[in-house]
PDB file of C-alpha atoms in Angstrom:
ATOM      1  CA  UNK A  26     -12.616  47.098  44.772  1.00 43.00           C
ATOM      2  CA  UNK A  27     -11.584  49.737  47.283  1.00 45.00           C
ATOM      3  CA  UNK A  28     -14.414  51.717  48.810  1.00 44.00           C
ATOM      4  CA  UNK A  29     -14.133  55.493  48.734  1.00 41.00           C
ATOM      5  CA  UNK A  30     -16.655  57.697  50.471  1.00 43.00           C
ATOM      6  CA  UNK A  31     -17.919  59.982  47.697  1.00 38.00           C
ATOM      7  CA  UNK A  32     -20.865  61.458  49.605  1.00 38.00           C
ATOM      8  CA  UNK A  33     -18.859  64.613  50.283  1.00 35.00           C
ATOM      9  CA  UNK A  34     -15.791  66.262  48.831  1.00 32.00           C
ATOM     10  CA  UNK A  35     -12.896  66.645  51.239  1.00 35.00           C
ATOM     11  CA  UNK A  36      -9.608  68.464  50.646  1.00 32.00           C
ATOM     12  CA  UNK A  37      -7.670  65.385  51.744  1.00 32.00           C
ATOM     13  CA  UNK A  38      -9.511  62.921  49.511  1.00 36.00           C
ATOM     14  CA  UNK A  39      -7.630  62.441  46.262  1.00 39.00           C
ATOM     15  CA  UNK A  40      -6.357  66.035  46.162  1.00 36.00           C
ATOM     16  CA  UNK A  41      -5.115  65.410  42.656  1.00 32.00           C
ATOM     17  CA  UNK A  42      -8.736  65.060  41.506  1.00 30.00           C
ATOM     18  CA  UNK A  43      -9.898  68.321  43.095  1.00 31.00           C
ATOM     19  CA  UNK A  44      -8.048  70.675  40.770  1.00 34.00           C
ATOM     20  CA  UNK A  45      -6.742  70.794  37.221  1.00 37.00           C
ATOM     21  CA  UNK A  46      -3.260  71.508  38.535  1.00 40.00           C
ATOM     22  CA  UNK A  47      -3.390  68.377  40.660  1.00 42.00           C
ATOM     23  CA  UNK A  48      -4.517  66.290  37.677  1.00 39.00           C
ATOM     24  CA  UNK A  49      -1.548  67.455  35.668  1.00 42.00           C
ATOM     25  CA  UNK A  50       0.909  66.442  38.354  1.00 44.00           C
ATOM     26  CA  UNK A  51      -0.557  63.022  39.137  1.00 43.00           C
ATOM     27  CA  UNK A  52       0.706  59.985  37.161  1.00 44.00           C
ATOM     28  CA  UNK A  53      -1.924  59.000  34.602  1.00 37.00           C
ATOM     29  CA  UNK A  54      -2.196  55.375  35.756  1.00 37.00           C
ATOM     30  CA  UNK A  55      -3.307  56.475  39.238  1.00 41.00           C
ATOM     31  CA  UNK A  56      -5.655  59.174  37.990  1.00 35.00           C
ATOM     32  CA  UNK A  57      -7.441  56.660  35.762  1.00 35.00           C
ATOM     33  CA  UNK A  58      -7.641  54.107  38.546  1.00 36.00           C
ATOM     34  CA  UNK A  59      -9.039  56.573  41.072  1.00 38.00           C
ATOM     35  CA  UNK A  60     -11.537  58.024  38.570  1.00 35.00           C
ATOM     36  CA  UNK A  61     -12.726  54.540  37.596  1.00 37.00           C
ATOM     37  CA  UNK A  62     -13.141  53.575  41.243  1.00 36.00           C
ATOM     38  CA  UNK A  63     -15.293  56.620  42.013  1.00 34.00           C
ATOM     39  CA  UNK A  64     -17.362  56.154  38.833  1.00 38.00           C
ATOM     40  CA  UNK A  65     -18.075  52.507  39.676  1.00 38.00           C
ATOM     41  CA  UNK A  66     -19.162  53.368  43.201  1.00 33.00           C
ATOM     42  CA  UNK A  67     -21.526  56.085  41.982  1.00 38.00           C
ATOM     43  CA  UNK A  68     -22.981  53.790  39.313  1.00 40.00           C
ATOM     44  CA  UNK A  69     -23.660  51.048  41.820  1.00 38.00           C
ATOM     45  CA  UNK A  70     -25.041  53.472  44.404  1.00 38.00           C
ATOM     46  CA  UNK A  71     -22.579  52.130  46.951  1.00 37.00           C
ATOM     47  CA  UNK A  72     -21.205  54.260  49.777  1.00 36.00           C
ATOM     48  CA  UNK A  73     -18.484  53.535  52.257  1.00 39.00           C
ATOM     49  CA  UNK A  74     -21.018  53.402  55.115  1.00 36.00           C
ATOM     50  CA  UNK A  75     -23.105  50.749  53.336  1.00 34.00           C
ATOM     51  CA  UNK A  76     -20.182  48.405  52.740  1.00 35.00           C
ATOM     52  CA  UNK A  77     -18.309  48.502  56.044  1.00 35.00           C
ATOM     53  CA  UNK A  78     -18.753  47.177  59.539  1.00 44.00           C
ATOM     54  CA  UNK A  79     -17.702  48.634  62.862  1.00 57.00           C
ATOM     55  CA  UNK A  80     -14.016  49.069  63.620  1.00 73.00           C
ATOM     56  CA  UNK A  81     -12.278  46.925  66.196  1.00 84.00           C
ATOM     57  CA  UNK A  82     -13.535  47.268  69.751  1.00 94.00           C
ATOM     58  CA  UNK A  83     -11.233  49.476  71.843  1.00 96.00           C
ATOM     59  CA  UNK A  84     -10.819  47.906  75.272  1.00 95.00           C
ATOM     60  CA  UNK A  85      -9.080  50.854  76.914  1.00 96.00           C
ATOM     61  CA  UNK A  86      -7.251  54.091  76.231  1.00 97.00           C
ATOM     62  CA  UNK A  87      -3.472  53.668  76.271  1.00 98.00           C
ATOM     63  CA  UNK A  88      -2.432  57.328  76.328  1.00 98.00           C
ATOM     64  CA  UNK A  89      -3.457  60.021  78.761  1.00 97.00           C
ATOM     65  CA  UNK A  90      -4.365  63.471  77.395  1.00 97.00           C
ATOM     66  CA  UNK A  91      -0.952  64.747  78.483  1.00 97.00           C
ATOM     67  CA  UNK A  92       0.855  61.932  76.638  1.00 97.00           C
ATOM     68  CA  UNK A  93      -0.838  62.878  73.347  1.00 97.00           C
ATOM     69  CA  UNK A  94       0.572  66.433  73.325  1.00 95.00           C
ATOM     70  CA  UNK A  95       3.073  67.578  70.673  1.00 93.00           C
ATOM     71  CA  UNK A  96       5.538  70.424  71.062  1.00 92.00           C
ATOM     72  CA  UNK A  97       4.460  71.742  67.657  1.00 88.00           C
ATOM     73  CA  UNK A  98       0.712  72.113  68.026  1.00 83.00           C
ATOM     74  CA  UNK A  99       0.064  73.351  64.487  1.00 85.00           C
ATOM     75  CA  UNK A 100      -1.843  70.946  62.173  1.00 82.00           C
ATOM     76  CA  UNK A 101       0.325  68.212  60.693  1.00 77.00           C
ATOM     77  CA  UNK A 102      -0.815  69.122  57.175  1.00 75.00           C
ATOM     78  CA  UNK A 103       1.076  72.424  57.551  1.00 75.00           C
ATOM     79  CA  UNK A 104       4.237  70.645  58.693  1.00 69.00           C
ATOM     80  CA  UNK A 105       4.121  68.331  55.656  1.00 69.00           C
ATOM     81  CA  UNK A 106       3.188  70.985  53.100  1.00 71.00           C
ATOM     82  CA  UNK A 107       6.513  70.635  51.291  1.00 67.00           C
ATOM     83  CA  UNK A 108       7.747  67.209  50.156  1.00 68.00           C
ATOM     84  CA  UNK A 109      10.817  65.600  51.713  1.00 62.00           C
ATOM     85  CA  UNK A 110      12.417  63.256  49.218  1.00 47.00           C
ATOM     86  CA  UNK A 111      14.775  61.698  51.738  1.00 54.00           C
ATOM     87  CA  UNK A 112      14.868  58.449  53.674  1.00 60.00           C
ATOM     88  CA  UNK A 113      14.498  58.909  57.410  1.00 63.00           C
ATOM     89  CA  UNK A 114      16.514  55.809  58.341  1.00 72.00           C
ATOM     90  CA  UNK A 115      19.794  54.336  57.124  1.00 81.00           C
ATOM     91  CA  UNK A 116      20.439  51.579  54.572  1.00 85.00           C
ATOM     92  CA  UNK A 117      20.830  48.911  57.242  1.00 87.00           C
ATOM     93  CA  UNK A 118      17.383  49.624  58.643  1.00 90.00           C
ATOM     94  CA  UNK A 119      15.838  49.668  55.166  1.00 91.00           C
ATOM     95  CA  UNK A 120      17.473  46.357  54.235  1.00 92.00           C
ATOM     96  CA  UNK A 121      16.209  44.721  57.426  1.00 95.00           C
ATOM     97  CA  UNK A 122      12.705  46.076  56.850  1.00 96.00           C
ATOM     98  CA  UNK A 123      12.579  44.920  53.221  1.00 96.00           C
ATOM     99  CA  UNK A 124      13.714  41.440  54.266  1.00 97.00           C
ATOM    100  CA  UNK A 125      10.980  41.371  56.908  1.00 98.00           C
ATOM    101  CA  UNK A 126       8.392  42.244  54.273  1.00 97.00           C
ATOM    102  CA  UNK A 127       9.866  39.588  51.987  1.00 97.00           C
ATOM    103  CA  UNK A 128       9.453  36.973  54.720  1.00 97.00           C
ATOM    104  CA  UNK A 129       6.032  37.974  56.060  1.00 97.00           C
ATOM    105  CA  UNK A 130       4.104  39.338  53.057  1.00 98.00           C
ATOM    106  CA  UNK A 131       2.973  36.779  50.522  1.00 96.00           C
ATOM    107  CA  UNK A 132       2.993  37.584  46.776  1.00 97.00           C
ATOM    108  CA  UNK A 133      -0.371  38.455  45.251  1.00 97.00           C
ATOM    109  CA  UNK A 134      -1.851  40.099  48.357  1.00 98.00           C
ATOM    110  CA  UNK A 135      -3.318  43.578  48.844  1.00 98.00           C
ATOM    111  CA  UNK A 136      -1.074  45.853  50.914  1.00 98.00           C
ATOM    112  CA  UNK A 137      -1.917  49.153  52.584  1.00 98.00           C
ATOM    113  CA  UNK A 138       1.070  51.413  53.341  1.00 97.00           C
ATOM    114  CA  UNK A 139      -0.162  53.588  56.210  1.00 97.00           C
ATOM    115  CA  UNK A 140       1.552  56.976  56.700  1.00 94.00           C
ATOM    116  CA  UNK A 141       3.676  56.368  53.623  1.00 93.00           C
ATOM    117  CA  UNK A 142       5.921  58.673  51.587  1.00 90.00           C
ATOM    118  CA  UNK A 143       7.814  58.570  48.284  1.00 88.00           C
ATOM    119  CA  UNK A 144       9.179  55.061  48.965  1.00 88.00           C
ATOM    120  CA  UNK A 145       7.527  52.014  50.569  1.00 92.00           C
ATOM    121  CA  UNK A 146      10.556  49.693  51.064  1.00 93.00           C
ATOM    122  CA  UNK A 147       8.611  46.685  49.764  1.00 96.00           C
ATOM    123  CA  UNK A 148      10.754  44.111  47.902  1.00 96.00           C
ATOM    124  CA  UNK A 149      10.699  45.150  44.260  1.00 93.00           C
ATOM    125  CA  UNK A 150      10.846  41.599  42.902  1.00 95.00           C
ATOM    126  CA  UNK A 151       7.640  40.573  44.685  1.00 96.00           C
ATOM    127  CA  UNK A 152       4.385  41.097  42.807  1.00 96.00           C
ATOM    128  CA  UNK A 153       1.457  42.237  44.940  1.00 97.00           C
ATOM    129  CA  UNK A 154      -2.122  42.423  43.756  1.00 97.00           C
ATOM    130  CA  UNK A 155      -2.392  46.074  44.770  1.00 97.00           C
ATOM    131  CA  UNK A 156      -0.516  48.492  47.014  1.00 97.00           C
ATOM    132  CA  UNK A 157      -2.521  51.386  48.449  1.00 97.00           C
ATOM    133  CA  UNK A 158      -0.790  54.307  50.119  1.00 96.00           C
ATOM    134  CA  UNK A 159      -1.769  56.961  52.623  1.00 95.00           C
ATOM    135  CA  UNK A 160       0.155  60.023  53.746  1.00 93.00           C
ATOM    136  CA  UNK A 161       0.160  63.769  54.248  1.00 91.00           C
ATOM    137  CA  UNK A 162       1.958  64.964  51.119  1.00 91.00           C
ATOM    138  CA  UNK A 163       0.497  64.206  47.694  1.00 90.00           C
ATOM    139  CA  UNK A 164       3.761  64.983  45.872  1.00 91.00           C
ATOM    140  CA  UNK A 165       5.655  62.384  47.871  1.00 92.00           C
ATOM    141  CA  UNK A 166       2.960  59.755  47.367  1.00 93.00           C
ATOM    142  CA  UNK A 167       2.705  60.477  43.626  1.00 93.00           C
ATOM    143  CA  UNK A 168       6.417  59.764  43.262  1.00 93.00           C
ATOM    144  CA  UNK A 169       6.138  56.375  44.988  1.00 94.00           C
ATOM    145  CA  UNK A 170       6.319  53.904  42.111  1.00 94.00           C
ATOM    146  CA  UNK A 171       5.147  50.993  44.271  1.00 95.00           C
ATOM    147  CA  UNK A 172       1.731  52.532  44.947  1.00 96.00           C
ATOM    148  CA  UNK A 173      -1.224  51.749  42.670  1.00 96.00           C
ATOM    149  CA  UNK A 174      -3.429  54.271  44.440  1.00 93.00           C
ATOM    150  CA  UNK A 175      -3.154  56.692  47.353  1.00 95.00           C
ATOM    151  CA  UNK A 176      -5.110  59.161  49.435  1.00 95.00           C
ATOM    152  CA  UNK A 177      -4.112  62.078  51.677  1.00 94.00           C
ATOM    153  CA  UNK A 178      -5.493  62.488  55.171  1.00 94.00           C
ATOM    154  CA  UNK A 179      -4.500  63.770  58.620  1.00 94.00           C
ATOM    155  CA  UNK A 180      -5.178  60.883  60.985  1.00 96.00           C
ATOM    156  CA  UNK A 181      -4.801  63.131  63.996  1.00 94.00           C
ATOM    157  CA  UNK A 182      -7.918  64.998  62.860  1.00 94.00           C
ATOM    158  CA  UNK A 183      -9.990  62.096  61.486  1.00 95.00           C
ATOM    159  CA  UNK A 184      -9.112  58.432  61.940  1.00 96.00           C
ATOM    160  CA  UNK A 185     -11.584  57.030  59.403  1.00 96.00           C
ATOM    161  CA  UNK A 186      -9.859  55.127  56.572  1.00 96.00           C
ATOM    162  CA  UNK A 187     -11.479  55.263  53.131  1.00 91.00           C
ATOM    163  CA  UNK A 188     -11.235  51.496  52.675  1.00 96.00           C
ATOM    164  CA  UNK A 189     -13.765  48.682  52.805  1.00 96.00           C
ATOM    165  CA  UNK A 190     -13.893  46.403  55.816  1.00 96.00           C
ATOM    166  CA  UNK A 191     -11.986  43.127  55.456  1.00 97.00           C
ATOM    167  CA  UNK A 192     -10.428  44.260  52.159  1.00 97.00           C
ATOM    168  CA  UNK A 193      -6.679  44.358  52.932  1.00 98.00           C
ATOM    169  CA  UNK A 194      -4.280  41.453  53.536  1.00 98.00           C
ATOM    170  CA  UNK A 195      -1.467  43.442  55.150  1.00 98.00           C
ATOM    171  CA  UNK A 196      -0.984  46.925  56.607  1.00 98.00           C
ATOM    172  CA  UNK A 197       2.503  48.371  57.105  1.00 98.00           C
ATOM    173  CA  UNK A 198       3.558  51.545  58.889  1.00 97.00           C
ATOM    174  CA  UNK A 199       7.185  52.686  58.732  1.00 94.00           C
ATOM    175  CA  UNK A 200       8.821  55.103  61.199  1.00 92.00           C
ATOM    176  CA  UNK A 201       5.572  57.030  61.701  1.00 92.00           C
ATOM    177  CA  UNK A 202       3.665  55.536  64.623  1.00 97.00           C
ATOM    178  CA  UNK A 203       5.262  58.081  66.973  1.00 96.00           C
ATOM    179  CA  UNK A 204       3.156  60.876  65.450  1.00 94.00           C
ATOM    180  CA  UNK A 205      -0.278  59.363  66.151  1.00 97.00           C
ATOM    181  CA  UNK A 206      -2.257  61.267  68.777  1.00 96.00           C
ATOM    182  CA  UNK A 207      -5.194  58.846  68.597  1.00 97.00           C
ATOM    183  CA  UNK A 208      -3.381  55.520  68.119  1.00 98.00           C
ATOM    184  CA  UNK A 209      -6.190  53.491  69.674  1.00 98.00           C
ATOM    185  CA  UNK A 210      -8.691  54.642  67.034  1.00 97.00           C
ATOM    186  CA  UNK A 211      -6.202  54.213  64.186  1.00 98.00           C
ATOM    187  CA  UNK A 212      -5.352  50.652  65.245  1.00 98.00           C
ATOM    188  CA  UNK A 213      -9.073  49.913  65.514  1.00 98.00           C
ATOM    189  CA  UNK A 214      -9.573  51.168  61.954  1.00 97.00           C
ATOM    190  CA  UNK A 215      -6.665  49.035  60.738  1.00 98.00           C
ATOM    191  CA  UNK A 216      -8.322  46.055  62.403  1.00 98.00           C
ATOM    192  CA  UNK A 217     -11.524  46.856  60.502  1.00 97.00           C
ATOM    193  CA  UNK A 218      -9.947  47.009  57.045  1.00 98.00           C
ATOM    194  CA  UNK A 219      -7.784  43.899  57.527  1.00 98.00           C
ATOM    195  CA  UNK A 220      -9.016  40.537  56.332  1.00 98.00           C
ATOM    196  CA  UNK A 221      -9.159  37.768  58.979  1.00 97.00           C
ATOM    197  CA  UNK A 222      -5.585  36.571  59.405  1.00 97.00           C
ATOM    198  CA  UNK A 223      -4.218  39.811  57.956  1.00 98.00           C
ATOM    199  CA  UNK A 224      -1.058  41.263  59.442  1.00 98.00           C
ATOM    200  CA  UNK A 225      -0.226  44.761  60.716  1.00 98.00           C
ATOM    201  CA  UNK A 226       3.516  45.551  60.810  1.00 98.00           C
ATOM    202  CA  UNK A 227       4.804  48.607  62.680  1.00 98.00           C
ATOM    203  CA  UNK A 228       8.507  49.491  62.313  1.00 96.00           C
ATOM    204  CA  UNK A 229      10.532  52.305  63.847  1.00 95.00           C
ATOM    205  CA  UNK A 230      13.985  53.336  64.997  1.00 91.00           C
ATOM    206  CA  UNK A 231      15.264  56.038  67.345  1.00 88.00           C
ATOM    207  CA  UNK A 232      14.803  58.917  64.897  1.00 81.00           C
ATOM    208  CA  UNK A 233      11.836  61.278  64.847  1.00 80.00           C
ATOM    209  CA  UNK A 234      10.698  64.812  64.175  1.00 82.00           C
ATOM    210  CA  UNK A 235      10.985  65.641  67.847  1.00 80.00           C
ATOM    211  CA  UNK A 236       8.505  68.501  67.829  1.00 88.00           C
ATOM    212  CA  UNK A 237       5.829  66.379  66.098  1.00 88.00           C
ATOM    213  CA  UNK A 238       6.139  63.188  68.165  1.00 94.00           C
ATOM    214  CA  UNK A 239       3.677  62.712  71.013  1.00 96.00           C
ATOM    215  CA  UNK A 240       4.897  63.231  74.554  1.00 96.00           C
ATOM    216  CA  UNK A 241       4.719  59.528  75.465  1.00 96.00           C
ATOM    217  CA  UNK A 242       7.157  58.783  72.637  1.00 96.00           C
ATOM    218  CA  UNK A 243       9.490  61.744  73.140  1.00 94.00           C
ATOM    219  CA  UNK A 244       9.944  61.028  76.826  1.00 93.00           C
ATOM    220  CA  UNK A 245      10.320  57.270  76.417  1.00 93.00           C
ATOM    221  CA  UNK A 246      13.187  54.836  76.009  1.00 93.00           C
ATOM    222  CA  UNK A 247      13.622  52.189  73.316  1.00 93.00           C
ATOM    223  CA  UNK A 248      12.054  49.621  75.652  1.00 95.00           C
ATOM    224  CA  UNK A 249       9.111  51.818  76.644  1.00 95.00           C
ATOM    225  CA  UNK A 250       8.391  52.666  72.993  1.00 96.00           C
ATOM    226  CA  UNK A 251       8.282  48.977  72.107  1.00 97.00           C
ATOM    227  CA  UNK A 252       5.890  48.376  74.979  1.00 97.00           C
ATOM    228  CA  UNK A 253       3.812  51.348  73.884  1.00 98.00           C
ATOM    229  CA  UNK A 254       3.244  49.844  70.437  1.00 98.00           C
ATOM    230  CA  UNK A 255       2.493  46.475  72.031  1.00 98.00           C
ATOM    231  CA  UNK A 256      -0.189  48.197  74.118  1.00 98.00           C
ATOM    232  CA  UNK A 257      -1.642  49.837  70.997  1.00 98.00           C
ATOM    233  CA  UNK A 258      -2.242  46.350  69.611  1.00 98.00           C
ATOM    234  CA  UNK A 259      -3.506  44.956  72.902  1.00 97.00           C
ATOM    235  CA  UNK A 260      -6.035  47.753  73.401  1.00 97.00           C
ATOM    236  CA  UNK A 261      -7.973  46.606  70.316  1.00 97.00           C
ATOM    237  CA  UNK A 262      -9.931  43.415  70.819  1.00 96.00           C
ATOM    238  CA  UNK A 263      -9.122  40.763  68.228  1.00 96.00           C
ATOM    239  CA  UNK A 264      -5.426  41.233  67.486  1.00 98.00           C
ATOM    240  CA  UNK A 265      -3.176  38.268  68.218  1.00 97.00           C
ATOM    241  CA  UNK A 266      -0.372  38.527  70.761  1.00 97.00           C
ATOM    242  CA  UNK A 267       2.103  41.080  69.329  1.00 98.00           C
ATOM    243  CA  UNK A 268       5.458  39.819  68.105  1.00 98.00           C
ATOM    244  CA  UNK A 269       8.542  41.961  68.717  1.00 98.00           C
ATOM    245  CA  UNK A 270      11.540  42.001  66.374  1.00 97.00           C
ATOM    246  CA  UNK A 271      14.764  43.812  67.248  1.00 94.00           C
ATOM    247  CA  UNK A 272      18.048  44.218  65.418  1.00 91.00           C
ATOM    248  CA  UNK A 273      20.688  46.349  67.065  1.00 86.00           C
ATOM    249  CA  UNK A 274      23.651  47.762  65.084  1.00 78.00           C
ATOM    250  CA  UNK A 275      26.931  45.959  65.589  1.00 70.00           C
ATOM    251  CA  UNK A 276      29.406  47.736  67.816  1.00 57.00           C
ATOM    252  CA  UNK A 277      32.289  49.201  65.854  1.00 48.00           C
ATOM    253  CA  UNK A 278      34.746  48.620  68.677  1.00 47.00           C
ATOM    254  CA  UNK A 279      36.333  51.930  67.826  1.00 48.00           C
ATOM    255  CA  UNK A 280      37.375  53.730  71.007  1.00 48.00           C
ATOM    256  CA  UNK A 281      37.386  57.118  69.323  1.00 49.00           C
ATOM    257  CA  UNK A 282      33.892  56.641  67.915  1.00 50.00           C
ATOM    258  CA  UNK A 283      32.617  55.568  71.332  1.00 56.00           C
ATOM    259  CA  UNK A 284      34.160  58.509  73.141  1.00 61.00           C
ATOM    260  CA  UNK A 285      31.910  60.755  75.286  1.00 67.00           C
ATOM    261  CA  UNK A 286      32.404  63.624  72.822  1.00 63.00           C
ATOM    262  CA  UNK A 287      31.160  61.581  69.872  1.00 56.00           C
ATOM    263  CA  UNK A 288      28.308  60.262  71.991  1.00 55.00           C
ATOM    264  CA  UNK A 289      27.164  63.850  72.548  1.00 57.00           C
ATOM    265  CA  UNK A 290      27.480  64.602  68.809  1.00 52.00           C
ATOM    266  CA  UNK A 291      25.329  61.598  67.941  1.00 52.00           C
ATOM    267  CA  UNK A 292      22.780  62.655  70.536  1.00 52.00           C
ATOM    268  CA  UNK A 293      22.560  66.073  68.892  1.00 49.00           C
ATOM    269  CA  UNK A 294      22.284  64.501  65.450  1.00 47.00           C
ATOM    270  CA  UNK A 295      25.641  65.915  64.335  1.00 45.00           C
ATOM    271  CA  UNK A 296      27.306  62.533  63.922  1.00 47.00           C
ATOM    272  CA  UNK A 297      25.499  59.725  62.172  1.00 51.00           C
ATOM    273  CA  UNK A 298      25.456  56.153  63.353  1.00 60.00           C
ATOM    274  CA  UNK A 299      23.718  52.909  62.492  1.00 82.00           C
ATOM    275  CA  UNK A 300      19.997  52.915  63.214  1.00 88.00           C
ATOM    276  CA  UNK A 301      18.556  50.244  65.520  1.00 93.00           C
ATOM    277  CA  UNK A 302      15.630  48.330  64.033  1.00 95.00           C
ATOM    278  CA  UNK A 303      12.424  47.683  65.928  1.00 96.00           C
ATOM    279  CA  UNK A 304       9.225  46.107  64.654  1.00 97.00           C
ATOM    280  CA  UNK A 305       6.005  45.016  66.309  1.00 98.00           C
ATOM    281  CA  UNK A 306       3.429  42.980  64.384  1.00 98.00           C
ATOM    282  CA  UNK A 307       0.174  41.174  65.035  1.00 98.00           C
ATOM    283  CA  UNK A 308      -2.587  39.487  63.054  1.00 98.00           C
ATOM    284  CA  UNK A 309      -6.331  39.987  62.953  1.00 98.00           C
ATOM    285  CA  UNK A 310      -8.088  37.159  64.840  1.00 95.00           C
ATOM    286  CA  UNK A 311      -5.496  34.468  64.100  1.00 95.00           C
ATOM    287  CA  UNK A 312      -2.031  33.911  62.688  1.00 93.00           C
ATOM    288  CA  UNK A 313      -2.154  32.083  59.329  1.00 92.00           C
ATOM    289  CA  UNK A 314       0.026  29.022  58.813  1.00 85.00           C
ATOM    290  CA  UNK A 315       1.593  28.767  55.370  1.00 76.00           C
ATOM    291  CA  UNK A 316       2.799  25.370  54.236  1.00 65.00           C
ATOM    292  CA  UNK A 317       4.536  24.173  51.069  1.00 56.00           C
ATOM    293  CA  UNK A 318       3.720  20.897  49.403  1.00 52.00           C
ATOM    294  CA  UNK A 319       6.490  18.376  48.940  1.00 46.00           C
ATOM    295  CA  UNK A 320       7.130  17.536  45.325  1.00 40.00           C
TER     296      UNK A 320
END
């Protein structure tokens, strides 16, 4: 059972349960699940602090104060007030990501979709025990049919995750890591909630909300961003050596498309192109070995 801290009422905790309007908009299956979870915790007298252990030990800070700065300094909750029912990467990226999940996430596990939206890109034919979502817009999360439960929270203000320690088999984060201003603390919290052997998969491309990405990401190259995520894993004691996965779009070989003019248009976002795929993943404590029996 997922642990939710019910000692205080926060505006980001299950916003759909804080108002009658929110209850009307939330799918009934999730409202019942969330209400039952809170009721069980109150009945058993259990709090999040009683059932969790310390987060992963942070060895060092990766980012300097300057590298954490965003051009848009207003709270992220304001930026995500209105839902965006769009995909932020192209079909090729999504297909590659779904195949990666199909290969690395076993059926029947508990998955946590960190910084999620209205779609999780998990393979639809695979049955998971439970998929929990987190994000900044309740309307987007409520529309995500792959989520059994979700909560809303700004991780740049508070990095604490409302989940029990060692309760999740896999954590995924899609095209969002660039917005974390305290990545060390977030990765430490992910380490805490993962079960031993659990996997954390970070995926991203070259797109971003430029004004909301941290300086270290905005000013970096594809290589430096990969290394940045690798360092996020390495700064938390206990993660295995990070694995890097890259898939670059095939060159079209079209001279006109590769002209300097079109290159400038793509740079300005006025001409679309195939998105490169990058992923970095690591396991908590050890990498599990899955074997199949010969019949």
